[in-house]
Structure formats: structure tokens, C-alpha cells
Short mmCIF file of C-alpha atoms in Angstrom, two decimals:
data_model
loop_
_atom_site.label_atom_id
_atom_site.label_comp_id
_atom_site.label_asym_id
_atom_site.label_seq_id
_atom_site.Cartn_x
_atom_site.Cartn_y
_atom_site.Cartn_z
CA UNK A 24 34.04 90.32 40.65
CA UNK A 25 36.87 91.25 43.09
CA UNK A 26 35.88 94.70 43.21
CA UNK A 27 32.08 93.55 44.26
CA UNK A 28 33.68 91.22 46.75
CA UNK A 29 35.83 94.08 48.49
CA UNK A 30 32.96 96.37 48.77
CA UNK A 31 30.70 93.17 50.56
CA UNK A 32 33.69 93.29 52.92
CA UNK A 33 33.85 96.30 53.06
CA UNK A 34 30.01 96.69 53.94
CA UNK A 35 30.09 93.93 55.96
CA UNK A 36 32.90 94.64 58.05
CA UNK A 37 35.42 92.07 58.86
CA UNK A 38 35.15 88.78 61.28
CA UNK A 39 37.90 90.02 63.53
CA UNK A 40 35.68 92.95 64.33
CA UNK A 41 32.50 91.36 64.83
CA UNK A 42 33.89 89.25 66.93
CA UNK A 43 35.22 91.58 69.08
CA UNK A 44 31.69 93.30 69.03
CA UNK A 45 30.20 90.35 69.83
CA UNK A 46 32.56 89.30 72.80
CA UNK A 47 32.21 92.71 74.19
CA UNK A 48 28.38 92.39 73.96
CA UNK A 49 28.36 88.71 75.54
CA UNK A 50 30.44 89.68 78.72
CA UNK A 51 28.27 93.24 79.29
CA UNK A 52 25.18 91.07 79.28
CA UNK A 53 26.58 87.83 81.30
CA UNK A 54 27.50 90.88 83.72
CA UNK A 55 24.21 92.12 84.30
CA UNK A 56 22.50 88.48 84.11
CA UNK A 57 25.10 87.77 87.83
CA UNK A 58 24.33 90.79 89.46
CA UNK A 59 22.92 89.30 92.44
CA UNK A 60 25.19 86.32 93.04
CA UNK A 61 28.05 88.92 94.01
CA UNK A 62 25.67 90.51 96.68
CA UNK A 63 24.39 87.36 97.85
CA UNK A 64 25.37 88.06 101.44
CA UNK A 65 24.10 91.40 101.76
CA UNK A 66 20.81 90.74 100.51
CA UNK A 67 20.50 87.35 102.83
CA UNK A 68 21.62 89.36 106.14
CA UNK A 69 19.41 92.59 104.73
CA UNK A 70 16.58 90.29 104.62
CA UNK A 71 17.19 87.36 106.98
CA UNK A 72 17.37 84.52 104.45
CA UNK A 73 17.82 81.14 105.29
CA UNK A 74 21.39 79.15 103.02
CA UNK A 75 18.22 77.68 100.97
CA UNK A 76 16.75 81.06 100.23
CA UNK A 77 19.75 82.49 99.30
CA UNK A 78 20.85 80.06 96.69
CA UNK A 79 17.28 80.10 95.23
CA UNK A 80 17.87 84.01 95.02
CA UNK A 81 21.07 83.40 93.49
CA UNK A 82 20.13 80.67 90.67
CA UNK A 83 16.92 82.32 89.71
CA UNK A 84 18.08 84.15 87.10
CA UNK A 85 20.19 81.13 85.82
CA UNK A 86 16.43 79.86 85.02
CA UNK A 87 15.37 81.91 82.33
CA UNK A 88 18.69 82.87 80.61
CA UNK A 89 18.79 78.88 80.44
CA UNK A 90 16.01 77.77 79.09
CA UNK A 91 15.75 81.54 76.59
CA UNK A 92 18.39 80.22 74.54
CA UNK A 93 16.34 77.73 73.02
CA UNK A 94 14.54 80.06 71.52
CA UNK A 95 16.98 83.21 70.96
CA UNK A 96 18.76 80.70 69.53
CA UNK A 97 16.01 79.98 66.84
CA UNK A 98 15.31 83.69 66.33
CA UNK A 99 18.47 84.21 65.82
CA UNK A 100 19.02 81.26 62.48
CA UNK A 101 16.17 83.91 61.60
CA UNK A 102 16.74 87.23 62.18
CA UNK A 103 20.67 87.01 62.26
CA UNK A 104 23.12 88.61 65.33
CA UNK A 105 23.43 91.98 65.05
CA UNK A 106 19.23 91.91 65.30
CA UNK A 107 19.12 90.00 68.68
CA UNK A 108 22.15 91.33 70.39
CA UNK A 109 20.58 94.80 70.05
CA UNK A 110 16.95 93.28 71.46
CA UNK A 111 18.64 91.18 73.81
CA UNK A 112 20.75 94.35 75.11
CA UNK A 113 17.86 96.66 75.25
CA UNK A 114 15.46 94.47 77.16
CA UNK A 115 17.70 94.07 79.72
CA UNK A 116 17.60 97.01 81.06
CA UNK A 117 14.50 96.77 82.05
CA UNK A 118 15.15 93.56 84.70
CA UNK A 119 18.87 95.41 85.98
CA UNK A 120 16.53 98.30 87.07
CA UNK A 121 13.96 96.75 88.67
CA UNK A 122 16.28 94.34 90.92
CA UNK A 123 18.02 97.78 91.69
CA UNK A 124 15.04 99.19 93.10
CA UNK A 125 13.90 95.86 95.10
CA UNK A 126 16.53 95.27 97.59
CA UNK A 127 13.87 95.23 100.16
CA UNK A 128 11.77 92.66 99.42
CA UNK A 129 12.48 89.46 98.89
CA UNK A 130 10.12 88.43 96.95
CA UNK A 131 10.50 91.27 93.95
CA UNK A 132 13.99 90.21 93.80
CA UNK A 133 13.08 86.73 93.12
CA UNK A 134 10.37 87.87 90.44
CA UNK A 135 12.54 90.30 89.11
CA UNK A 136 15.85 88.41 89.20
CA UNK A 137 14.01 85.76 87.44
CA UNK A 138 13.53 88.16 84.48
CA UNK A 139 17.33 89.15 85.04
CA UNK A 140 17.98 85.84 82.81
CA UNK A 141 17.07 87.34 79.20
CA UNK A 142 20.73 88.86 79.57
CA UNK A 143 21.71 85.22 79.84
CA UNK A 144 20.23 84.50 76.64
CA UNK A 145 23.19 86.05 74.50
CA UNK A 146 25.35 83.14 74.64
CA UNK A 147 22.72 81.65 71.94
CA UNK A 148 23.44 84.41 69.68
CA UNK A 149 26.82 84.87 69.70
CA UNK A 150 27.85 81.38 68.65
CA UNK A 151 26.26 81.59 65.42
CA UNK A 152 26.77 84.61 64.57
CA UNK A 153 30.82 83.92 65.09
CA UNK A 154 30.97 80.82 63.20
CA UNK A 155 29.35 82.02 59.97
CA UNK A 156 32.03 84.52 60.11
CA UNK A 157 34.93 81.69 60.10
CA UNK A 158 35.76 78.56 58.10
CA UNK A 159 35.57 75.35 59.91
CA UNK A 160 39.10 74.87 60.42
CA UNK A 161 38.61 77.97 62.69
CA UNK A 162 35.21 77.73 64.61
CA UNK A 163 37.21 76.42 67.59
CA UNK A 164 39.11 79.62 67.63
CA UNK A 165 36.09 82.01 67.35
CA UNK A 166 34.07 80.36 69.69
CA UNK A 167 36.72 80.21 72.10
CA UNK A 168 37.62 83.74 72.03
CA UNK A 169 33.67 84.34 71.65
CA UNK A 170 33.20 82.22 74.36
CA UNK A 171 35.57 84.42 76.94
CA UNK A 172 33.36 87.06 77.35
CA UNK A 173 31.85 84.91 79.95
CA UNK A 174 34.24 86.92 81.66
CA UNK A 175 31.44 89.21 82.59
CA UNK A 176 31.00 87.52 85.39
CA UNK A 177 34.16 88.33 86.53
CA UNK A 178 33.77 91.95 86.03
CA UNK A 179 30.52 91.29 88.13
CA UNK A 180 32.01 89.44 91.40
CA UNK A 181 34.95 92.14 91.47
CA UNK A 182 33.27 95.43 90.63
CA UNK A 183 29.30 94.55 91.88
CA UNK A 184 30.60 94.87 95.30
CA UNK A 185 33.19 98.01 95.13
CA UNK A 186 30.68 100.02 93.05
CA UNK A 187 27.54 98.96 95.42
CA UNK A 188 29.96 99.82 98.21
CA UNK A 189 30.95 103.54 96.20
CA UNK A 190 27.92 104.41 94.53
CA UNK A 191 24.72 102.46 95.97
CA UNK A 192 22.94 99.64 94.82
CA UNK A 193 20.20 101.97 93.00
CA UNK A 194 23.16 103.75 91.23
CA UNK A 195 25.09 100.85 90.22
CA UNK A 196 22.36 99.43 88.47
CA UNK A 197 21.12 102.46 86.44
CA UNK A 198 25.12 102.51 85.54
CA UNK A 199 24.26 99.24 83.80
CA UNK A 200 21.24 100.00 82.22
CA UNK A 201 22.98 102.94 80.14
CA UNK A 202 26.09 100.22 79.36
CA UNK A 203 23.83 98.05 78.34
CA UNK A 204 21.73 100.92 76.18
CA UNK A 205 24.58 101.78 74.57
CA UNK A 206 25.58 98.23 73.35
CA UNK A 207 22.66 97.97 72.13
CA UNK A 208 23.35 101.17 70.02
CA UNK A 209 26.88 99.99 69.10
CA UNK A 210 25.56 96.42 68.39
CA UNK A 211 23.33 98.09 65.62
CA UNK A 212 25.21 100.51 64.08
CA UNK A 213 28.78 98.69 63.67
CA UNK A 214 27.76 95.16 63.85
CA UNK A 215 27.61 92.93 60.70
CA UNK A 216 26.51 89.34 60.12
CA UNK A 217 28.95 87.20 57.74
CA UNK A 218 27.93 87.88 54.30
CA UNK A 219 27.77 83.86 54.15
CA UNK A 220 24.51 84.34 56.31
CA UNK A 221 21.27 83.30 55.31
CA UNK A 222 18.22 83.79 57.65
CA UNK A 223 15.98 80.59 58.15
CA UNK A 224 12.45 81.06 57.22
CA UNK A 225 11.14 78.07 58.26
CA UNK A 226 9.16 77.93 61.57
CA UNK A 227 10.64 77.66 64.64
CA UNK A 228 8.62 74.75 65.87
CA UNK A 229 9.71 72.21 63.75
CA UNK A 230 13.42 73.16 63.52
CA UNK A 231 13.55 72.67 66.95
CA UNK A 232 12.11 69.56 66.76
CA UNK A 233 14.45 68.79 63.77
CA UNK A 234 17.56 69.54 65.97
CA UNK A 235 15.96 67.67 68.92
CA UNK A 236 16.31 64.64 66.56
CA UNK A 237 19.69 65.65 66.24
CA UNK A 238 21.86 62.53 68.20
CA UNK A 239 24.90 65.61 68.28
CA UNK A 240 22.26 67.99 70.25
CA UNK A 241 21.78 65.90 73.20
CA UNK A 242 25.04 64.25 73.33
CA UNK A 243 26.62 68.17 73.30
CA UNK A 244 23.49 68.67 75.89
CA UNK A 245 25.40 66.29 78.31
CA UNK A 246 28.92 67.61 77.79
CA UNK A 247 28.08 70.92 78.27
CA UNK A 248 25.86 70.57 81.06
CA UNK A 249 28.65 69.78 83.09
CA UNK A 250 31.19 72.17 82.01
CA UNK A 251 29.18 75.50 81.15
CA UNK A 252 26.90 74.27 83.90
CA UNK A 253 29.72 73.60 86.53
CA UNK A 254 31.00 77.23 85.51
CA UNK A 255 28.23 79.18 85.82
CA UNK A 256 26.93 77.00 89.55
CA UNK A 257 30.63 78.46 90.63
CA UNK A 258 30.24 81.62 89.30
CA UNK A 259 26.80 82.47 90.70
CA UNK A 260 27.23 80.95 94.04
CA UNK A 261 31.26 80.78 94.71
CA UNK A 262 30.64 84.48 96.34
CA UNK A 263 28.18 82.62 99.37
CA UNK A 264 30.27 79.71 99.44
CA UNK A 265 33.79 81.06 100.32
CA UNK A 266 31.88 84.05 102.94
CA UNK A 267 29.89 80.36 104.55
CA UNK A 268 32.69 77.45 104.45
CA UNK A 269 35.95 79.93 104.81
CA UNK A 270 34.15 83.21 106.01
CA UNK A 271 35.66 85.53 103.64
CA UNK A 272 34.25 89.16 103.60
CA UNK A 273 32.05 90.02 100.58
CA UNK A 274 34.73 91.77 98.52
CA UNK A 275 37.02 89.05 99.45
CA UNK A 276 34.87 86.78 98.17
CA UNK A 277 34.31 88.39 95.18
CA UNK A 278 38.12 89.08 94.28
CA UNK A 279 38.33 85.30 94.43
CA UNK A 280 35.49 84.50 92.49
CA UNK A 281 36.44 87.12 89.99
CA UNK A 282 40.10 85.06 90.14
CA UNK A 283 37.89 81.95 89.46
CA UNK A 284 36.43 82.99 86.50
CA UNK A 285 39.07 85.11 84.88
CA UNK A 286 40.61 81.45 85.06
CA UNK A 287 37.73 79.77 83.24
CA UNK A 288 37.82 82.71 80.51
CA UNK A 289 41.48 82.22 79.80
CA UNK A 290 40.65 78.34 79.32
CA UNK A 291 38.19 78.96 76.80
CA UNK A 292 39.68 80.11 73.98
CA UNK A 293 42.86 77.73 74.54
CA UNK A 294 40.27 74.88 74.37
CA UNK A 295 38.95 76.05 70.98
CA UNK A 296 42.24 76.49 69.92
CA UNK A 297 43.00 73.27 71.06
CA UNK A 298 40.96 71.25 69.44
CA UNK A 299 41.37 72.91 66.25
CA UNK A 300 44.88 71.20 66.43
CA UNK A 301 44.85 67.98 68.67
CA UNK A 302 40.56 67.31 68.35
CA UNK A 303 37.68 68.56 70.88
CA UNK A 304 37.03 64.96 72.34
CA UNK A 305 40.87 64.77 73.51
CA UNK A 306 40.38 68.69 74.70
CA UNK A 307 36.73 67.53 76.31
CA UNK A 308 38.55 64.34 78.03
CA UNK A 309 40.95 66.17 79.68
CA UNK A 310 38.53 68.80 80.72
CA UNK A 311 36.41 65.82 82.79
CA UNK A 312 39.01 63.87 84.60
CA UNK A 313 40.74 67.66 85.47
CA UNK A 314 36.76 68.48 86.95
CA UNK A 315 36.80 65.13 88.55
CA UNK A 316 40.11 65.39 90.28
CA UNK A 317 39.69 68.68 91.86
CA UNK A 318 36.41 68.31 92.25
CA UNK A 319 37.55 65.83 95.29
CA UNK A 320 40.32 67.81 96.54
CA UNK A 321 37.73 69.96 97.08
CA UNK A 322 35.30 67.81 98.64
CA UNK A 323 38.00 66.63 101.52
CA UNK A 324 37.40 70.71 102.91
CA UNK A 325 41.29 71.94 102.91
CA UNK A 326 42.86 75.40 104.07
CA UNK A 327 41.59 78.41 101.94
CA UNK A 328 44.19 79.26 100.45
CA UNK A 329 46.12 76.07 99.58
CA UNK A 330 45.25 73.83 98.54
CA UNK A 331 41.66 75.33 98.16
CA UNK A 332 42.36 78.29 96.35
CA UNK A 333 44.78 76.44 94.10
CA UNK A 334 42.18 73.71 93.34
CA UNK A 335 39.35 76.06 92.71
CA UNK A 336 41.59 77.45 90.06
CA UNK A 337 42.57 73.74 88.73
CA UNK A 338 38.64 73.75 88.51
CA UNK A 339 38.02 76.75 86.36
CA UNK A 340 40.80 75.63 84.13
CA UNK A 341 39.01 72.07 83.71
CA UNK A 342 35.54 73.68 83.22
CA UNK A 343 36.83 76.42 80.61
CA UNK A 344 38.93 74.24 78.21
CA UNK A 345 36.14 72.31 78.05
CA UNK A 346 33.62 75.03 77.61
CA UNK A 347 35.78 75.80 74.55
CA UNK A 348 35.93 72.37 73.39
CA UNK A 349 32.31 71.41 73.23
CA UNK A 350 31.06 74.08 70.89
CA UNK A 351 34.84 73.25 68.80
CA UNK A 352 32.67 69.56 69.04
CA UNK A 353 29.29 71.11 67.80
CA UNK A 354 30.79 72.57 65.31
CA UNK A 355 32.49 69.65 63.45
CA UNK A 356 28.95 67.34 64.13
CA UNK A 357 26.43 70.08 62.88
CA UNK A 358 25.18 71.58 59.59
CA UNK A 359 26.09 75.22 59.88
CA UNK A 360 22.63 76.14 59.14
CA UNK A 361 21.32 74.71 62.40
CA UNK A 362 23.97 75.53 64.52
CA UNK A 363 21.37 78.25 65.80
CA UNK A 364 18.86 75.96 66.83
CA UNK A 365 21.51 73.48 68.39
CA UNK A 366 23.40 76.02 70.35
CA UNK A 367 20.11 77.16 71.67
CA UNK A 368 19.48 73.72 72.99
CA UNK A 369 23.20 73.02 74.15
CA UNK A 370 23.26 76.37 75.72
CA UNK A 371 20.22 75.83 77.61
CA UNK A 372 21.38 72.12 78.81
CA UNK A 373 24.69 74.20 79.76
CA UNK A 374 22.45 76.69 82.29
CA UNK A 375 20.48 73.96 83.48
CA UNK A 376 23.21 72.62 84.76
CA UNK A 377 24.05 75.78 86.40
CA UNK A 378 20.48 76.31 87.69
CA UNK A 379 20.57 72.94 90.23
CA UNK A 380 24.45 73.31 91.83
CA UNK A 381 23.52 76.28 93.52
CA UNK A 382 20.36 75.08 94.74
CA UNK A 383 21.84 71.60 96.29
CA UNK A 384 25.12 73.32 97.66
CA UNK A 385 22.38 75.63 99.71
CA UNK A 386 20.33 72.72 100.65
CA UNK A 387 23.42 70.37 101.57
CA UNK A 388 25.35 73.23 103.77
CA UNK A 389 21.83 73.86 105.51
CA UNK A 390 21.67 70.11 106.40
CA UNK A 391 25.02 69.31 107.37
CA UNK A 392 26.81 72.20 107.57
CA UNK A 393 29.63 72.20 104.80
CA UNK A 394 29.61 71.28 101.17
CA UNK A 395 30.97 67.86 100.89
CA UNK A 396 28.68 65.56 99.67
CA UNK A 397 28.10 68.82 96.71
CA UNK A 398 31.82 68.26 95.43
CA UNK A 399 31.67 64.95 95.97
CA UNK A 400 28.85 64.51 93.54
CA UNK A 401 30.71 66.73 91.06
CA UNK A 402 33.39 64.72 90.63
CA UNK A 403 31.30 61.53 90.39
CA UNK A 404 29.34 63.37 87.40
CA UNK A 405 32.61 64.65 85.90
CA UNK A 406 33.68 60.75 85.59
CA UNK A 407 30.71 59.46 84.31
CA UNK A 408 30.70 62.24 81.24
CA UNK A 409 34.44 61.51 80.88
CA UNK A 410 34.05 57.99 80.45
CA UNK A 411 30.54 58.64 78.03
CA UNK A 412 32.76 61.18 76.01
CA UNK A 413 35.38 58.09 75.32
CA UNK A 414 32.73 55.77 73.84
CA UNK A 415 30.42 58.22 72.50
CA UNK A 416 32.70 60.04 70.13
CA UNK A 417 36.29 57.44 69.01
CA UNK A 418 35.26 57.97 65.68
CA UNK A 419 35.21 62.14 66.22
CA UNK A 420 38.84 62.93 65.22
#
């Protein structure tokens, strides 16, 4: 019995490992799914686009990598994650090349960049694929760690610029499409799923509508709307923001956003850890009134780099802690075998709420010139989840 339990291991590989895979995967493809974002300025001078235009340039892809998690998510309770990392990878590349080649025109960016979200998708993936690897004392952990290689987007808003700036936009993209290629290769030949996996046959269709029954799904929905949601509206659009309201050149801008999220990707995995030990509602709370709190510093305009720059890193910390927290939260509410299904749903709540932030910070700054009211807004949402999360889950320990 030992001896056929060693070789399963053996076969399988081991959860440190395929976590690590699956991190590495996750940040690769949350790189090439905020591509544009970094280059937001260049394309909107390039092409004369109005603050409006450019943040509908800049959240498009948001779109589809938000609402494809519902049903990667699915697929994956099916077809497990080692299968729909390496699709997920692989199709990719075919959006990254085509923005590369459409700097020109507006238009094929949008249609293209809209198609850009699939490598958004992987987030659906990777959650269940890490916690059927880990006992539930340690899903916080793994999804937390899992969870930081939303730190692609980091890589994106520092190196999108410097290699576009070295190599060419056309060049810089076909660099991703063979990173992404060969993820896809590595994501298929080394990865494993747990050995505690079992695909779910049944149709899609009505396990959705089985987790959209759920009471957990849409009360996760809300939570993570605003942290996941808040993280990626910052991480997408920060890079126009700070070259608009503090007029910041490009790379600048993207060094700082880079800061921004590296701060967020930290958070994460201290928030599953977290909760592991003190509970993901306390984790969650502090999370909200954090959001809430800089949120308004934020809103009152101050100098770049203090208190700004301090408070936009207050913020990150906030939004990641809580990023970690929420699927720590899933986790202890949900049957494993639907976590799947459920992330997808959470996941796509959690880009929905990135999709809109970008869109009403472009329309506000048009109208009035600055982003007030925006943060303002935030921090009014941030207290009204915070005080939900203290009624909706006392009994959550």
C-alpha cells in the first residue's frame, strides 16, 4: 500500500511543485492579458484618443477574461488544470500577436484587445487546481501564494514599456507569444493534478446553475468584486492616471504601477496565511476599512509622492490581503467539488469589478478634470462591503 502510494506521488509530482507551475503560469498569462494598459499613453497620443477612449481601450480586455472564468472555471471541475492551463496558454498567443500588429488602428486594438482577455481566464483554473492539492487547513496558504502571480501585471507595467522602448512593439509581443508557447509546453509535460482529483461529468449548465444557488457564490461575488476588482481597475489604468493627474512619463508611470502591484502580490499570500490562523472575515474586514481609508486620502488629490504614493501603496496592501482572504473564505463555505464552478463565478464578479473603474475614472477626469468623485466612490463601496462582511458572515470563524 505505501509503496503504491509513493509511486502516485511520485507520478503525480508533489503540491509544492505544481504550485509553483501554476503560479508561474498565472502571472505569464495575467502579463499578456495587461499589455495595453502599460502603453495606454502611447497608443492615445499615436491615435488621438479622447480620456474616454482610452480607458475603454484599456478595460476591454478586462471584459472577456472576466466573464471567461465562468466557464474555464467549469471546464476546468472537468477536464482538470494541467488541461486548461496548456489551452489557455496556447490560445493566447494568438490575441498578444494580433494587438502587436494593430497599433494603428484603433479599432483592431479594441477588437483584438477584447480577445486579449482569454489570458485573463487562468485565475479560474488555478484556484482549483491548488486546493485539491492541499488540505483545508492550508487552502489559504496555496491560494495566497497561487494568488501572487497576479504579479504579472507588474512584470507588465515595468518591462511593457522598456522592452517596447528596446525592441518595438511588434517584437515585444512575438517575445510573448513564444513565453507563452512554451508554458504551455511546460504546463503539459511537468504539470500534475492532485491525485485527490476527480473530473465532473455532469453538464456544465446545470452546475452552474447549482453554484448560482449557492448563497456563498454571490456573497464571495460581492467581496471580491471590490478587492480583485479594485486591483485589477488600478492595475490596468494606474499607468493613465499618474501620466493625467501627476504627469508622470510613461516609464515613470509604469515603475509606480509596477510598485503598486508588487504591493498587492506581497498582500496576497499574507492574507491566505492569515486567515488560516486568525479567520478570512477578520482578514476581509480589515482589508475594507484599509480600502476605505485610503481610498479618501486619495480622493482629497495630495502631492505625488507623499502622501499619494504612500497611500496608493496603503491601497494595494488593503486590496491584496483581501484578495487572499476571500478565496481563504470560499474555501471554508464550499464543497471542494464545486469550487471550480464557484471560483469561475467569483472570479468573474472579481473582473467585473475591474471592467467599470477604469471606464468611470476616464469618464469623470473628462468631465471635471481630476479623479475625485472616482475615489470618493471607492471608499463609499469599500464601507458598505465592510459593514455587509460583519453581518453576513459572525458565524464564519
Amino acid at each position: 500500500m505505501r509503496a503504491e502510494v509513493g509511486e502516485r506521488t511520485t507520478r503525480s509530482g508533489t503540491a509544492g511543485g505544481n504550485l509553483a507551475l501554476a503560479t508561474a503560469a498565472f502571472a505569464l498569462t495575467f502579463w499578456a492579458w495587461n499589455l495595453i494598459g502599460p502603453l495606454s499613453r502611447s497608443y492615445s497620443e499615436d491615435l488621438g484618443l479622447t480620456p474616454t477612449q482610452t480607458s475603454i481601450l484599456v478595460a476591454f480586455p478586462v471584459l472577456v477574461g472576466s466573464l471567461g472564468r465562468i466557464p474555464v472555471g467549469t471546464l476546468t471541475d472537468r477536464y482538470g488544470g494541467r488541461v486548461m492551463f496548456t489551452v489557455i496558454c496556447l490560445l493566447s498567443i494568438v490575441p498578444t500577436f494580433l494587438v502587436g500588429v494593430s497599433a494603428s488602428s484603433y479599432g483592431m486594438l479594441l477588437l483584438w484587445g477584447f480577445f486579449l482577455g482569454i489570458a485573463g481566464t487562468s485565475f479560474a483554473i488555478g484556484i482549483p487546481f491548488v486546493n485539491a492539492w492541499y488540505q483545508a487547513n492550508r487552502r489559504g496558504f496555496a491560494t495566497g501564494v497561487f494568488g501572487a502571480g497576479m504579479g504579472g501585471t507588474a512584470l507588465s507595467a515595468f518591462l511593457t514599456p522598456r522592452l517596447v522602448e528596446a525592441m518595438g512593439l511588434f517584437a515585444t509581443h512575438l517575445l510573448m507569444c513564444v513565453a507563452l508557447a512554451a508554458m504551455g509546453a511546460v504546463m503539459w509535460f511537468f504539470a500534475r493534478n492532485s491525485p485527490t482529483w476527480k473530473p465532473q461529468t455532469e453538464p456544465a449548465l446545470p452546475r452552474i446553475r447549482e453554484a448560482l444557488k449557492l448563497k456563498a457564490t454571490w456573497q464571495a461575488s460581492a467581496l471580491y468584486a471590490l478587492v480583485f476588482g479594485g486591483f485589477v481597475a488600478f492595475s490596468t489604468y494606474l499607468p493613465t492616471l499618474l501620466t493625467t493627474a501627476y504627469d508622470f512619463a510613461q516609464t515613470d508611470a509604469g515603475m509606480r504601477t509596477a510598485g503598486f502591484a508588487v504591493a498587492a502580490v506581497v498582500a496576497r499570500p499574507i492574507g491566505g496565511i492569515l486567515s488560516d490562523r486568525i479567520g478570512p472575515v477578520k482578514v476581509c474586514l480589515i482589508s475594507f476599512f484599509g480600502t476605505c481609508a485610503f481610498a479618501f486620502v486619495l480622493a482629497l488629490h495630495p502631492p505625488a509622492e507623499f502622501p499619494a504614493g504612500l497611500s496608493f501603496v496603503l491601497i494595494a496592501l488593503s486590496l491584496g490581503l483581501g484578495t487572499g482572504a476571500v478565496f481563504a473564505l470560499v474555501a471554508k463555505l464550499v464543497d471542494p467539488s464545486r469550487v471550480g464552478t464557484v471560483t469561475g463565478l467569483v472570479g468573474a464578479a472579481g473582473g467585473l469589478g475591474g471592467y467599470f473603474p477604469p471606464l468611470l475614472m476616464g469618464m469623470v477626469y473628462q468631465a471635471t478634470g481630476d479623479y475625485t468623485l472616482g475615489f470618493v466612490l471607492l471608499a463609499v463601496v469599500a464601507l458598505i462591503v465592510a459593514l455587509y462582511t460583519t453581518r453576513a458572515f459572525r458565524n464564519v470563524s
